[in-house]
C-alpha cells in the first residue's frame, strides 16, 4: 500500500532584518538560561545548595509551594490592592499552608502599594506636599518590609526573583510529571493526604487573584490558624526594627493609641439624602473629646502618649495635650527619614512602637481582652446606618 506523500508548504520568505533579530534573541535566551544553571550543573537540585537564609542547606528532598507573584492586587496595576493589613492576612494564609505541607514557600519579591498608602505627607502631617515629595513607585521590595531570614526560622522562604527559584523552575521542567502540579481549587488537606502530590517538586496553587485570603476557608476556626495575627508585624526588616527601638528608647515609659480614621470614615447618602456609614460610632469615638473620655480609665494624666493615625488634619489631636504629653512619628523624622521609603514601612515601625507601650489602645477590638476606642465591630457588617455624634457623659 502506497504511503501518501506529506504535503510540503513552501516557507514564506523572511526579511534579513527579521532573521537577524530572531538570531540575536535566540542567542540572548541561551545565554540567560546557561547563566542560571551553570553554577550547579545539569542536576540543579540534586546536590545541596547554599542559601542566604541563615545558611540553610537545600537538598533534593526539599519541595516548594508557589501561590503567585502578587498579593491581593487584581488587575494590571496596584491601585486596587486593599492595604497592608489585608495583604498580610493573605500572606499568613499562604505561609500557613507551607507549614502544613512542610514546603518552602516562594514569596513574591515585591509588594504592591496602593497610591493612597504611598504619600509622604502622612509622615510629616501636612497636606502641602509637592509632587516631588510623593513616592511614585507602586510597589516595594519584599525584603525592605520583612526580615526573610527571621521568617525562615519558622517557614523556609525564597523570593521569586532568586537564583534558587530559577533553579527550581529549570529542574521542574526536567522532571516531567514529577516537576510541577497545578492545584487550583484543591484543598490543603487533599494536598497533604494524596500521595500523588507528595513527590512533586513544585506545587503551583496560583491563588485567588482577588484575594489570597479566599484560600483560607476555615479562618473562623481558631484551631486552624497556625500563625497569630502578630506574627508578620514581628518579622519586620531589621532596619525597621532598629528605628522602632531607637524611638521607643527616646519615649521611655509611655502609652499608645492607634486612631484609624481617614480611609474608613466613608459615608453615602440614601435615597432621602440622609448620610449613612458602616461604622456609625467611629467618627465620634475617634474625636479628641471622646478619646479623652474613653481612655481616662486606662491612662493616668501626665503620661507620655504616642499617637499613630492616618488622620491628616494638622493639630487634630492637640486637645489631648490638656491631659497628656503627646508624641507622633513626625517628632522623630531624624530617625525615620533615612529609613522610611513608603507608608507601609512607616506603619510597620509604628506597629512595633504601639506594641511596646505599657498600655496600648486600639481603634477596634480584635480579641475580647483588647482595649479599644470604639465598640463598633472591626469586620464590615455591610449595614449602612446613620452616624451617631453624641454620647452621654462626654
GROMACS .gro file of C-alpha atoms in nm:
model
  394
    1UNK     CA    1   0.000   0.000   0.000
    2UNK     CA    2   0.144   0.330  -0.107
    3UNK     CA    3   0.230   0.577   0.170
    4UNK     CA    4   0.078   0.912   0.091
    5UNK     CA    5   0.330   1.186   0.049
    6UNK     CA    6   0.332   1.459   0.309
    7UNK     CA    7   0.247   1.785   0.151
    8UNK     CA    8   0.513   2.047   0.198
    9UNK     CA    9   0.425   2.405   0.248
   10UNK     CA   10   0.663   2.643   0.085
   11UNK     CA   11   0.803   2.864   0.357
   12UNK     CA   12   0.741   3.233   0.331
   13UNK     CA   13   1.044   3.442   0.268
   14UNK     CA   14   1.171   3.637   0.564
   15UNK     CA   15   1.347   3.970   0.553
   16UNK     CA   16   1.716   3.986   0.657
   17UNK     CA   17   1.620   4.219   0.945
   18UNK     CA   18   1.371   3.966   1.082
   19UNK     CA   19   1.624   3.681   1.062
   20UNK     CA   20   1.893   3.889   1.233
   21UNK     CA   21   1.655   3.987   1.514
   22UNK     CA   22   1.549   3.624   1.567
   23UNK     CA   23   1.910   3.508   1.579
   24UNK     CA   24   2.007   3.770   1.838
   25UNK     CA   25   1.702   3.683   2.052
   26UNK     CA   26   1.788   3.311   2.045
   27UNK     CA   27   2.149   3.375   2.147
   28UNK     CA   28   2.036   3.603   2.433
   29UNK     CA   29   1.789   3.341   2.558
   30UNK     CA   30   2.052   3.065   2.554
   31UNK     CA   31   2.296   3.287   2.742
   32UNK     CA   32   2.033   3.372   3.005
   33UNK     CA   33   1.940   3.009   3.065
   34UNK     CA   34   2.301   2.897   3.083
   35UNK     CA   35   2.381   3.166   3.339
   36UNK     CA   36   2.101   3.038   3.565
   37UNK     CA   37   2.213   2.676   3.575
   38UNK     CA   38   2.586   2.696   3.511
   39UNK     CA   39   2.677   2.717   3.879
   40UNK     CA   40   2.502   2.394   3.964
   41UNK     CA   41   2.530   2.187   3.651
   42UNK     CA   42   2.256   1.976   3.497
   43UNK     CA   43   2.144   1.831   3.831
   44UNK     CA   44   2.039   2.166   3.972
   45UNK     CA   45   1.874   2.046   4.293
   46UNK     CA   46   2.032   1.705   4.329
   47UNK     CA   47   2.320   1.844   4.536
   48UNK     CA   48   2.297   2.078   4.836
   49UNK     CA   49   2.286   2.448   4.753
   50UNK     CA   50   2.396   2.716   4.995
   51UNK     CA   51   2.116   2.953   5.093
   52UNK     CA   52   2.133   3.310   5.218
   53UNK     CA   53   1.850   3.225   5.457
   54UNK     CA   54   2.054   3.162   5.773
   55UNK     CA   55   2.294   2.938   5.575
   56UNK     CA   56   2.030   2.667   5.537
   57UNK     CA   57   2.133   2.377   5.312
   58UNK     CA   58   1.891   2.292   5.031
   59UNK     CA   59   1.870   1.926   4.938
   60UNK     CA   60   1.695   1.711   4.682
   61UNK     CA   61   1.424   1.636   4.939
   62UNK     CA   62   1.314   2.000   4.955
   63UNK     CA   63   0.979   2.077   4.795
   64UNK     CA   64   0.829   2.416   4.707
   65UNK     CA   65   0.493   2.595   4.719
   66UNK     CA   66   0.404   2.883   4.484
   67UNK     CA   67   0.092   3.100   4.512
   68UNK     CA   68   0.156   3.374   4.257
   69UNK     CA   69   0.359   3.690   4.208
   70UNK     CA   70   0.114   3.942   4.358
   71UNK     CA   71  -0.064   3.952   4.692
   72UNK     CA   72  -0.422   4.079   4.666
   73UNK     CA   73  -0.366   4.305   4.367
   74UNK     CA   74  -0.620   4.217   4.099
   75UNK     CA   75  -0.586   4.380   3.761
   76UNK     CA   76  -0.282   4.521   3.588
   77UNK     CA   77  -0.190   4.789   3.839
   78UNK     CA   78  -0.160   4.824   4.218
   79UNK     CA   79  -0.437   5.083   4.266
   80UNK     CA   80  -0.681   4.805   4.353
   81UNK     CA   81  -0.487   4.648   4.642
   82UNK     CA   82  -0.658   4.681   4.979
   83UNK     CA   83  -0.369   4.779   5.203
   84UNK     CA   84  -0.104   4.615   5.416
   85UNK     CA   85  -0.342   4.467   5.676
   86UNK     CA   86  -0.541   4.278   5.411
   87UNK     CA   87  -0.227   4.171   5.227
   88UNK     CA   88  -0.070   4.039   5.547
   89UNK     CA   89  -0.379   3.832   5.624
   90UNK     CA   90  -0.344   3.674   5.281
   91UNK     CA   91   0.031   3.621   5.319
   92UNK     CA   92  -0.024   3.450   5.656
   93UNK     CA   93  -0.277   3.223   5.485
   94UNK     CA   94  -0.014   3.118   5.229
   95UNK     CA   95   0.261   3.073   5.489
   96UNK     CA   96   0.031   2.855   5.698
   97UNK     CA   97  -0.020   2.624   5.402
   98UNK     CA   98   0.358   2.600   5.358
   99UNK     CA   99   0.388   2.495   5.723
  100UNK     CA  100   0.104   2.244   5.685
  101UNK     CA  101   0.259   2.087   5.374
  102UNK     CA  102   0.618   2.115   5.503
  103UNK     CA  103   0.727   2.300   5.189
  104UNK     CA  104   0.946   2.603   5.120
  105UNK     CA  105   0.729   2.899   5.028
  106UNK     CA  106   0.811   3.101   4.716
  107UNK     CA  107   0.739   3.458   4.824
  108UNK     CA  108   0.670   3.742   4.577
  109UNK     CA  109   0.979   3.962   4.552
  110UNK     CA  110   0.769   4.279   4.555
  111UNK     CA  111   0.464   4.403   4.746
  112UNK     CA  112   0.204   4.617   4.571
  113UNK     CA  113   0.131   4.950   4.738
  114UNK     CA  114  -0.190   5.140   4.675
  115UNK     CA  115  -0.102   5.506   4.597
  116UNK     CA  116  -0.320   5.626   4.887
  117UNK     CA  117  -0.078   5.443   5.118
  118UNK     CA  118   0.228   5.591   4.950
  119UNK     CA  119   0.210   5.959   5.038
  120UNK     CA  120   0.494   6.114   5.235
  121UNK     CA  121   0.252   6.375   5.367
  122UNK     CA  122   0.128   6.130   5.633
  123UNK     CA  123   0.475   6.111   5.785
  124UNK     CA  124   0.503   6.488   5.803
  125UNK     CA  125   0.136   6.552   5.892
  126UNK     CA  126   0.095   6.801   5.611
  127UNK     CA  127  -0.137   6.840   5.314
  128UNK     CA  128   0.107   7.077   5.144
  129UNK     CA  129   0.313   6.811   4.972
  130UNK     CA  130   0.462   6.877   4.630
  131UNK     CA  131   0.464   6.615   4.357
  132UNK     CA  132   0.840   6.574   4.407
  133UNK     CA  133   0.777   6.468   4.766
  134UNK     CA  134   0.534   6.194   4.671
  135UNK     CA  135   0.658   5.846   4.603
  136UNK     CA  136   0.572   5.740   4.251
  137UNK     CA  137   0.650   5.371   4.299
  138UNK     CA  138   0.353   5.136   4.307
  139UNK     CA  139   0.541   4.856   4.480
  140UNK     CA  140   0.836   4.793   4.707
  141UNK     CA  141   1.085   4.512   4.762
  142UNK     CA  142   0.950   4.244   4.995
  143UNK     CA  143   1.278   4.228   5.187
  144UNK     CA  144   1.250   4.603   5.256
  145UNK     CA  145   0.943   4.518   5.467
  146UNK     CA  146   1.026   4.179   5.621
  147UNK     CA  147   1.331   4.003   5.757
  148UNK     CA  148   1.326   3.690   5.540
  149UNK     CA  149   1.597   3.522   5.746
  150UNK     CA  150   1.382   3.568   6.055
  151UNK     CA  151   1.075   3.428   5.877
  152UNK     CA  152   1.281   3.130   5.757
  153UNK     CA  153   1.337   3.028   6.119
  154UNK     CA  154   0.968   2.931   6.115
  155UNK     CA  155   0.890   2.876   5.746
  156UNK     CA  156   1.167   2.841   5.484
  157UNK     CA  157   1.111   3.106   5.218
  158UNK     CA  158   1.276   3.213   4.894
  159UNK     CA  159   1.195   3.506   4.666
  160UNK     CA  160   1.057   3.464   4.316
  161UNK     CA  161   1.350   3.659   4.169
  162UNK     CA  162   1.620   3.449   4.337
  163UNK     CA  163   1.866   3.214   4.170
  164UNK     CA  164   1.719   2.925   4.372
  165UNK     CA  165   1.375   2.991   4.223
  166UNK     CA  166   1.513   2.985   3.870
  167UNK     CA  167   1.691   2.660   3.953
  168UNK     CA  168   1.364   2.514   4.081
  169UNK     CA  169   1.186   2.607   3.758
  170UNK     CA  170   1.468   2.467   3.547
  171UNK     CA  171   1.469   2.139   3.738
  172UNK     CA  172   1.088   2.107   3.733
  173UNK     CA  173   1.092   2.108   3.354
  174UNK     CA  174   1.337   1.816   3.353
  175UNK     CA  175   1.133   1.610   3.597
  176UNK     CA  176   0.829   1.583   3.373
  177UNK     CA  177   0.518   1.474   3.566
  178UNK     CA  178   0.707   1.497   3.895
  179UNK     CA  179   0.807   1.856   3.829
  180UNK     CA  180   0.501   2.079   3.870
  181UNK     CA  181   0.141   2.023   3.979
  182UNK     CA  182  -0.124   2.290   3.914
  183UNK     CA  183  -0.363   2.259   4.208
  184UNK     CA  184  -0.608   2.546   4.177
  185UNK     CA  185  -0.913   2.456   4.385
  186UNK     CA  186  -0.751   2.155   4.557
  187UNK     CA  187  -0.792   2.167   4.936
  188UNK     CA  188  -0.498   2.187   5.172
  189UNK     CA  189  -0.591   1.852   5.327
  190UNK     CA  190  -0.603   1.679   4.988
  191UNK     CA  191  -0.260   1.814   4.900
  192UNK     CA  192  -0.117   1.661   5.215
  193UNK     CA  193  -0.307   1.331   5.214
  194UNK     CA  194  -0.294   1.247   4.843
  195UNK     CA  195   0.027   1.061   4.765
  196UNK     CA  196   0.049   1.187   4.406
  197UNK     CA  197   0.134   1.536   4.534
  198UNK     CA  198   0.394   1.441   4.795
  199UNK     CA  199   0.666   1.368   4.535
  200UNK     CA  200   0.602   1.677   4.323
  201UNK     CA  201   0.887   1.929   4.335
  202UNK     CA  202   0.668   2.238   4.290
  203UNK     CA  203   0.305   2.285   4.391
  204UNK     CA  204   0.159   2.578   4.194
  205UNK     CA  205  -0.163   2.697   4.355
  206UNK     CA  206  -0.194   3.027   4.165
  207UNK     CA  207  -0.419   3.159   4.441
  208UNK     CA  208  -0.735   3.367   4.400
  209UNK     CA  209  -0.624   3.684   4.218
  210UNK     CA  210  -0.877   3.896   4.407
  211UNK     CA  211  -0.761   3.780   4.749
  212UNK     CA  212  -0.523   3.507   4.858
  213UNK     CA  213  -0.720   3.507   5.181
  214UNK     CA  214  -1.006   3.333   4.998
  215UNK     CA  215  -0.796   3.014   5.003
  216UNK     CA  216  -0.834   3.000   5.383
  217UNK     CA  217  -1.188   2.871   5.413
  218UNK     CA  218  -1.167   2.787   5.782
  219UNK     CA  219  -1.043   3.115   5.930
  220UNK     CA  220  -1.324   3.130   6.189
  221UNK     CA  221  -1.194   2.806   6.338
  222UNK     CA  222  -0.919   2.930   6.572
  223UNK     CA  223  -0.760   2.586   6.591
  224UNK     CA  224  -0.697   2.602   6.215
  225UNK     CA  225  -0.490   2.921   6.243
  226UNK     CA  226  -0.122   2.827   6.265
  227UNK     CA  227   0.025   3.179   6.274
  228UNK     CA  228  -0.102   3.452   6.512
  229UNK     CA  229  -0.202   3.797   6.388
  230UNK     CA  230   0.115   3.936   6.549
  231UNK     CA  231   0.349   3.708   6.352
  232UNK     CA  232   0.424   3.922   6.045
  233UNK     CA  233   0.443   4.252   6.237
  234UNK     CA  234   0.716   4.092   6.450
  235UNK     CA  235   0.902   3.988   6.132
  236UNK     CA  236   0.972   4.348   6.023
  237UNK     CA  237   1.300   4.412   5.840
  238UNK     CA  238   1.596   4.476   6.070
  239UNK     CA  239   1.632   4.843   5.975
  240UNK     CA  240   1.265   4.898   6.066
  241UNK     CA  241   1.307   4.719   6.399
  242UNK     CA  242   1.617   4.923   6.475
  243UNK     CA  243   1.435   5.251   6.401
  244UNK     CA  244   1.146   5.149   6.627
  245UNK     CA  245   1.382   5.058   6.911
  246UNK     CA  246   1.555   5.396   6.889
  247UNK     CA  247   1.222   5.580   6.910
  248UNK     CA  248   1.100   5.363   7.199
  249UNK     CA  249   1.422   5.438   7.388
  250UNK     CA  250   1.354   5.812   7.348
  251UNK     CA  251   0.989   5.773   7.453
  252UNK     CA  252   1.084   5.592   7.774
  253UNK     CA  253   0.780   5.481   7.976
  254UNK     CA  254   0.483   5.552   7.751
  255UNK     CA  255   0.130   5.454   7.649
  256UNK     CA  256  -0.005   5.447   7.292
  257UNK     CA  257  -0.322   5.471   7.086
  258UNK     CA  258  -0.385   5.374   6.724
  259UNK     CA  259  -0.653   5.600   6.575
  260UNK     CA  260  -0.779   5.482   6.238
  261UNK     CA  261  -0.986   5.747   6.064
  262UNK     CA  262  -0.926   5.876   5.709
  263UNK     CA  263  -0.975   5.570   5.490
  264UNK     CA  264  -1.259   5.413   5.686
  265UNK     CA  265  -1.485   5.714   5.757
  266UNK     CA  266  -1.682   5.658   5.438
  267UNK     CA  267  -2.039   5.784   5.413
  268UNK     CA  268  -2.302   5.777   5.142
  269UNK     CA  269  -2.648   5.926   5.119
  270UNK     CA  270  -2.958   5.714   5.099
  271UNK     CA  271  -3.249   5.793   4.867
  272UNK     CA  272  -3.377   6.054   5.114
  273UNK     CA  273  -3.040   6.234   5.125
  274UNK     CA  274  -2.951   6.109   5.474
  275UNK     CA  275  -2.576   6.027   5.523
  276UNK     CA  276  -2.507   5.669   5.628
  277UNK     CA  277  -2.194   5.478   5.726
  278UNK     CA  278  -2.081   5.123   5.800
  279UNK     CA  279  -1.927   5.234   6.133
  280UNK     CA  280  -2.186   5.460   6.296
  281UNK     CA  281  -1.985   5.550   6.609
  282UNK     CA  282  -1.632   5.559   6.470
  283UNK     CA  283  -1.613   5.926   6.370
  284UNK     CA  284  -1.743   6.024   6.714
  285UNK     CA  285  -1.524   5.782   6.911
  286UNK     CA  286  -1.205   5.895   6.739
  287UNK     CA  287  -1.257   6.267   6.806
  288UNK     CA  288  -1.021   6.407   7.077
  289UNK     CA  289  -1.308   6.494   7.316
  290UNK     CA  290  -1.438   6.138   7.316
  291UNK     CA  291  -1.089   5.984   7.321
  292UNK     CA  292  -1.021   6.171   7.646
  293UNK     CA  293  -1.346   6.039   7.788
  294UNK     CA  294  -1.270   5.680   7.681
  295UNK     CA  295  -0.907   5.638   7.785
  296UNK     CA  296  -0.915   5.814   8.122
  297UNK     CA  297  -0.977   5.478   8.296
  298UNK     CA  298  -0.666   5.326   8.134
  299UNK     CA  299  -0.414   5.610   8.102
  300UNK     CA  300  -0.343   5.837   8.403
  301UNK     CA  301  -0.293   6.213   8.346
  302UNK     CA  302   0.060   6.330   8.272
  303UNK     CA  303   0.162   6.016   8.084
  304UNK     CA  304   0.353   6.019   7.754
  305UNK     CA  305   0.103   5.920   7.485
  306UNK     CA  306   0.226   5.805   7.143
  307UNK     CA  307  -0.036   5.852   6.869
  308UNK     CA  308  -0.032   5.660   6.541
  309UNK     CA  309  -0.304   5.769   6.299
  310UNK     CA  310  -0.389   5.822   5.934
  311UNK     CA  311  -0.575   6.143   6.022
  312UNK     CA  312  -0.427   6.419   5.805
  313UNK     CA  313  -0.578   6.730   5.967
  314UNK     CA  314  -0.293   6.931   6.126
  315UNK     CA  315  -0.311   6.955   6.508
  316UNK     CA  316  -0.621   6.732   6.512
  317UNK     CA  317  -0.511   6.560   6.836
  318UNK     CA  318  -0.381   6.873   7.011
  319UNK     CA  319  -0.677   6.884   7.257
  320UNK     CA  320  -0.536   6.566   7.415
  321UNK     CA  321  -0.242   6.773   7.540
  322UNK     CA  322  -0.456   6.911   7.825
  323UNK     CA  323  -0.401   6.577   7.998
  324UNK     CA  324  -0.108   6.403   7.826
  325UNK     CA  325   0.234   6.462   7.675
  326UNK     CA  326   0.189   6.381   7.306
  327UNK     CA  327   0.430   6.218   7.063
  328UNK     CA  328   0.397   6.132   6.693
  329UNK     CA  329   0.617   5.968   6.430
  330UNK     CA  330   0.677   6.314   6.286
  331UNK     CA  331   0.866   6.407   6.605
  332UNK     CA  332   1.133   6.153   6.508
  333UNK     CA  333   1.193   6.239   6.142
  334UNK     CA  334   1.569   6.244   6.206
  335UNK     CA  335   1.547   5.868   6.271
  336UNK     CA  336   1.276   5.788   6.017
  337UNK     CA  337   1.371   5.989   5.709
  338UNK     CA  338   1.686   5.786   5.629
  339UNK     CA  339   1.490   5.460   5.668
  340UNK     CA  340   1.131   5.510   5.552
  341UNK     CA  341   1.063   5.499   5.177
  342UNK     CA  342   0.685   5.445   5.187
  343UNK     CA  343   0.397   5.439   5.431
  344UNK     CA  344   0.400   5.060   5.457
  345UNK     CA  345   0.740   5.085   5.621
  346UNK     CA  346   0.622   5.371   5.840
  347UNK     CA  347   0.319   5.173   5.956
  348UNK     CA  348   0.536   4.870   6.034
  349UNK     CA  349   0.760   5.086   6.254
  350UNK     CA  350   0.458   5.241   6.425
  351UNK     CA  351   0.312   4.896   6.496
  352UNK     CA  352   0.630   4.797   6.679
  353UNK     CA  353   0.614   5.118   6.883
  354UNK     CA  354   0.245   5.062   6.963
  355UNK     CA  355   0.318   4.706   7.072
  356UNK     CA  356   0.595   4.824   7.305
  357UNK     CA  357   0.371   5.059   7.503
  358UNK     CA  358   0.278   4.995   7.866
  359UNK     CA  359  -0.088   5.041   7.770
  360UNK     CA  360  -0.190   5.001   7.405
  361UNK     CA  361  -0.538   5.113   7.297
  362UNK     CA  362  -0.652   5.005   6.950
  363UNK     CA  363  -0.921   5.159   6.731
  364UNK     CA  364  -1.121   4.834   6.725
  365UNK     CA  365  -1.116   4.527   6.943
  366UNK     CA  366  -0.954   4.228   6.775
  367UNK     CA  367  -0.994   3.998   7.073
  368UNK     CA  368  -1.218   4.034   7.378
  369UNK     CA  369  -0.937   4.147   7.609
  370UNK     CA  370  -0.826   4.436   7.384
  371UNK     CA  371  -0.871   4.798   7.488
  372UNK     CA  372  -1.032   4.999   7.209
  373UNK     CA  373  -1.156   5.349   7.124
  374UNK     CA  374  -1.483   5.224   6.976
  375UNK     CA  375  -1.720   4.936   7.033
  376UNK     CA  376  -1.813   4.919   6.665
  377UNK     CA  377  -1.710   4.583   6.514
  378UNK     CA  378  -1.397   4.582   6.303
  379UNK     CA  379  -1.544   4.349   6.044
  380UNK     CA  380  -1.762   4.511   5.780
  381UNK     CA  381  -2.127   4.449   5.872
  382UNK     CA  382  -2.249   4.577   5.532
  383UNK     CA  383  -2.531   4.758   5.712
  384UNK     CA  384  -2.534   5.131   5.636
  385UNK     CA  385  -2.651   5.328   5.942
  386UNK     CA  386  -2.687   5.693   6.038
  387UNK     CA  387  -2.373   5.826   6.214
  388UNK     CA  388  -2.402   5.897   6.588
  389UNK     CA  389  -2.216   6.203   6.719
  390UNK     CA  390  -2.332   6.230   7.080
  391UNK     CA  391  -2.253   6.023   7.387
  392UNK     CA  392  -2.398   6.054   7.733
  393UNK     CA  393  -2.144   6.159   7.993
  394UNK     CA  394  -1.886   6.302   7.748
   0.00000   0.00000   0.00000
